[in-house]
Short mmCIF file of C-alpha atoms in Angstrom, two decimals:
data_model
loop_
_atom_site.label_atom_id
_atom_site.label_comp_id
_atom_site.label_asym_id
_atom_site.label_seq_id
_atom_site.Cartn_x
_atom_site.Cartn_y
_atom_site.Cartn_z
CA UNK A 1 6.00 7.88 12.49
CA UNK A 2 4.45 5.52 15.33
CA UNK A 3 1.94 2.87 14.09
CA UNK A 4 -1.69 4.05 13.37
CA UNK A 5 -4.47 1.41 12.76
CA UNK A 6 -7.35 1.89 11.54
CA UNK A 7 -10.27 -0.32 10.16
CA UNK A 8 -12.48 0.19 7.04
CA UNK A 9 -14.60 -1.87 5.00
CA UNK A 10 -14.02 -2.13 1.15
CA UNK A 11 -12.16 -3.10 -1.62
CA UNK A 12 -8.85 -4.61 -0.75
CA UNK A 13 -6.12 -6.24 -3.90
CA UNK A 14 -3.98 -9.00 -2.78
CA UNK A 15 -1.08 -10.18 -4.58
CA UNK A 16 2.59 -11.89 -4.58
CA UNK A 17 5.45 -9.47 -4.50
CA UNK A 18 8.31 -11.53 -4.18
CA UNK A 19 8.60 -13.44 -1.21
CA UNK A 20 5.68 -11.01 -0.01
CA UNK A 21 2.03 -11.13 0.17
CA UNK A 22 0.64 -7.67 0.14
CA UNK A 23 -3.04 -6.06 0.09
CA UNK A 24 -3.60 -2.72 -1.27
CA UNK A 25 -6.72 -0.56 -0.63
CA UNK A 26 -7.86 3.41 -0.86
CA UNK A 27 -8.59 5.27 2.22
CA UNK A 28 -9.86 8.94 1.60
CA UNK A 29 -8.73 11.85 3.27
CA UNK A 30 -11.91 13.99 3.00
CA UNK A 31 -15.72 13.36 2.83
CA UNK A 32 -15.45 13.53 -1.03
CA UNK A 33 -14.71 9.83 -0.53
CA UNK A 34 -11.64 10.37 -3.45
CA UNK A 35 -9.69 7.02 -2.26
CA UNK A 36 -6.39 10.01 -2.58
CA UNK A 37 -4.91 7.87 0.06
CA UNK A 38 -2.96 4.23 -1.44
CA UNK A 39 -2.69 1.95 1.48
CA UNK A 40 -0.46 -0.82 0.86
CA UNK A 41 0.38 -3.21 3.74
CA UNK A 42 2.08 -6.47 4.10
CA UNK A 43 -0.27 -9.59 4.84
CA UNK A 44 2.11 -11.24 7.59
CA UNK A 45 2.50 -10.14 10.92
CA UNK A 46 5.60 -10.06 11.59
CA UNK A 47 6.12 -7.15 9.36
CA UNK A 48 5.93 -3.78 9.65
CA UNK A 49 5.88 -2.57 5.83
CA UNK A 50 9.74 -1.59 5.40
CA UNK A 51 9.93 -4.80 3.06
CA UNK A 52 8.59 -3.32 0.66
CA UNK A 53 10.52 -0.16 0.75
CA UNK A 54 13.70 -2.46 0.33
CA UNK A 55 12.52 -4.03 -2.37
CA UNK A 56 11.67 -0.36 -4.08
CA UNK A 57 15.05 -0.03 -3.96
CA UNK A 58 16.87 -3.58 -4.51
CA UNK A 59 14.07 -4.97 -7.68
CA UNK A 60 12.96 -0.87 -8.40
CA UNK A 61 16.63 0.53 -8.55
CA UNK A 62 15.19 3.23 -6.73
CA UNK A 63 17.30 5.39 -4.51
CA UNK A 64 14.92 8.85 -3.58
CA UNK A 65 12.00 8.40 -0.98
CA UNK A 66 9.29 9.31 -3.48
CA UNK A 67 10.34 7.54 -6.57
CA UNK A 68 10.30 4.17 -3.98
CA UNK A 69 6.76 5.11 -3.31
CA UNK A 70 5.69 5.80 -6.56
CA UNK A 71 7.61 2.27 -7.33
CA UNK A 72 5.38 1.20 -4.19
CA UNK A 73 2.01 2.25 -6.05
CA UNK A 74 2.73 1.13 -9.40
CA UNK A 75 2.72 -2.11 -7.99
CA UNK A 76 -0.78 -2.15 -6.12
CA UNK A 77 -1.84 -0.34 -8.59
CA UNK A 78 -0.72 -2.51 -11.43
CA UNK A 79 -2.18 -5.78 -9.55
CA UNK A 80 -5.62 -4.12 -9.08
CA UNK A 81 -5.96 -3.15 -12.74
CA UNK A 82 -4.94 -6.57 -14.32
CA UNK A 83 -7.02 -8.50 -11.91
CA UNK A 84 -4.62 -11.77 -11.94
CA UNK A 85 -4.69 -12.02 -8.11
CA UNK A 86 -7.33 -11.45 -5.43
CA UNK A 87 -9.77 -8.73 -5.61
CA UNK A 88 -12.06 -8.73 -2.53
CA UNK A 89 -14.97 -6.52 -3.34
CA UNK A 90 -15.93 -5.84 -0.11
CA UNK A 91 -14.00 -7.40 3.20
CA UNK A 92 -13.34 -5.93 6.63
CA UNK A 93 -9.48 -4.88 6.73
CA UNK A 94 -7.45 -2.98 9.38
CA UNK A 95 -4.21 -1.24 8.52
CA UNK A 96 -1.00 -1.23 10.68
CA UNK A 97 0.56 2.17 9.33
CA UNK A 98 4.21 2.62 9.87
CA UNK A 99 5.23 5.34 7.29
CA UNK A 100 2.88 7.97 6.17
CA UNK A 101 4.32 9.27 2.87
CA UNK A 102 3.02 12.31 1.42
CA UNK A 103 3.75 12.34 -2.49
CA UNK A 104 5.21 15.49 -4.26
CA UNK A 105 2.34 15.48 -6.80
CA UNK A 106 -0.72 13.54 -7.60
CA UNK A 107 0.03 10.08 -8.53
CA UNK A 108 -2.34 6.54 -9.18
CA UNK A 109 -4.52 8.92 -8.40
CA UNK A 110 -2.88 9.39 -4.77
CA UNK A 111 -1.64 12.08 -3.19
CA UNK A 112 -0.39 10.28 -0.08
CA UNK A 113 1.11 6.39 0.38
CA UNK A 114 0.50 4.72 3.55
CA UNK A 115 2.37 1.64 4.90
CA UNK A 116 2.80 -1.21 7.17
CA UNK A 117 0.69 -4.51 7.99
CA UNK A 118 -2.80 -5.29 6.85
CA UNK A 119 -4.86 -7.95 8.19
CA UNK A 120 -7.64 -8.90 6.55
CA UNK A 121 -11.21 -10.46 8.62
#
């Protein structure tokens, strides 16, 4: 996939991964306004998301696409419900997306992983 961007407004999770710093935030792929869409991005820009891919792999042990992403979302997902790191109710964020991953079912409540950089205003 090429790189999409897009901007939104909302709720954005940012926490330590490693050597990473990465924000996580819903996008929704319908008016129902579901958040079905996990957008996880790397705060640095030099990167283009893969890093965390690797690391689904190397700390996750995972070697199939979608048990990396569902490593991927447990992650964002995990930092967003214990709410030891930053949780910025509402800040303008745009979203460098590298890999578009649909899942094979519904899972975090997602039904598709998107990844790459994330810059936060």
């Amino acid at each position: 996939m090429g790189l999409t961007e897009f901007t939104a407004t909302g709720r954005v999770t940012v926490f330590p991964l490693r050597h990473l710093v990465v924000a996580y935030s819903t996008r929704s792929g319908d008016a129902r306004g579901l958040g079905d869409i996990g957008v996880v991005g790397v705060v640095d820009e030099q990167s283009d998301g893969d890093e965390l891919w690797r690391l689904a792999a190397d700390l996750g042990g995972r070697t199939q696409a979608q048990d990396r992403a569902r490593w991927i979302l447990t992650q964002a997902s995990r930092a967003r419900v214990v709410k030891a790191y930053s949780d910025l109710p509402d800040v303008k964020w745009t979203a460098h997306v590298r890999r578009r991953f649909p899942l094979d079912a519904l899972f975090a409540n997602h039904e598709v992983l998107m990844t790459g950089r994330m810059t936060l205003d």
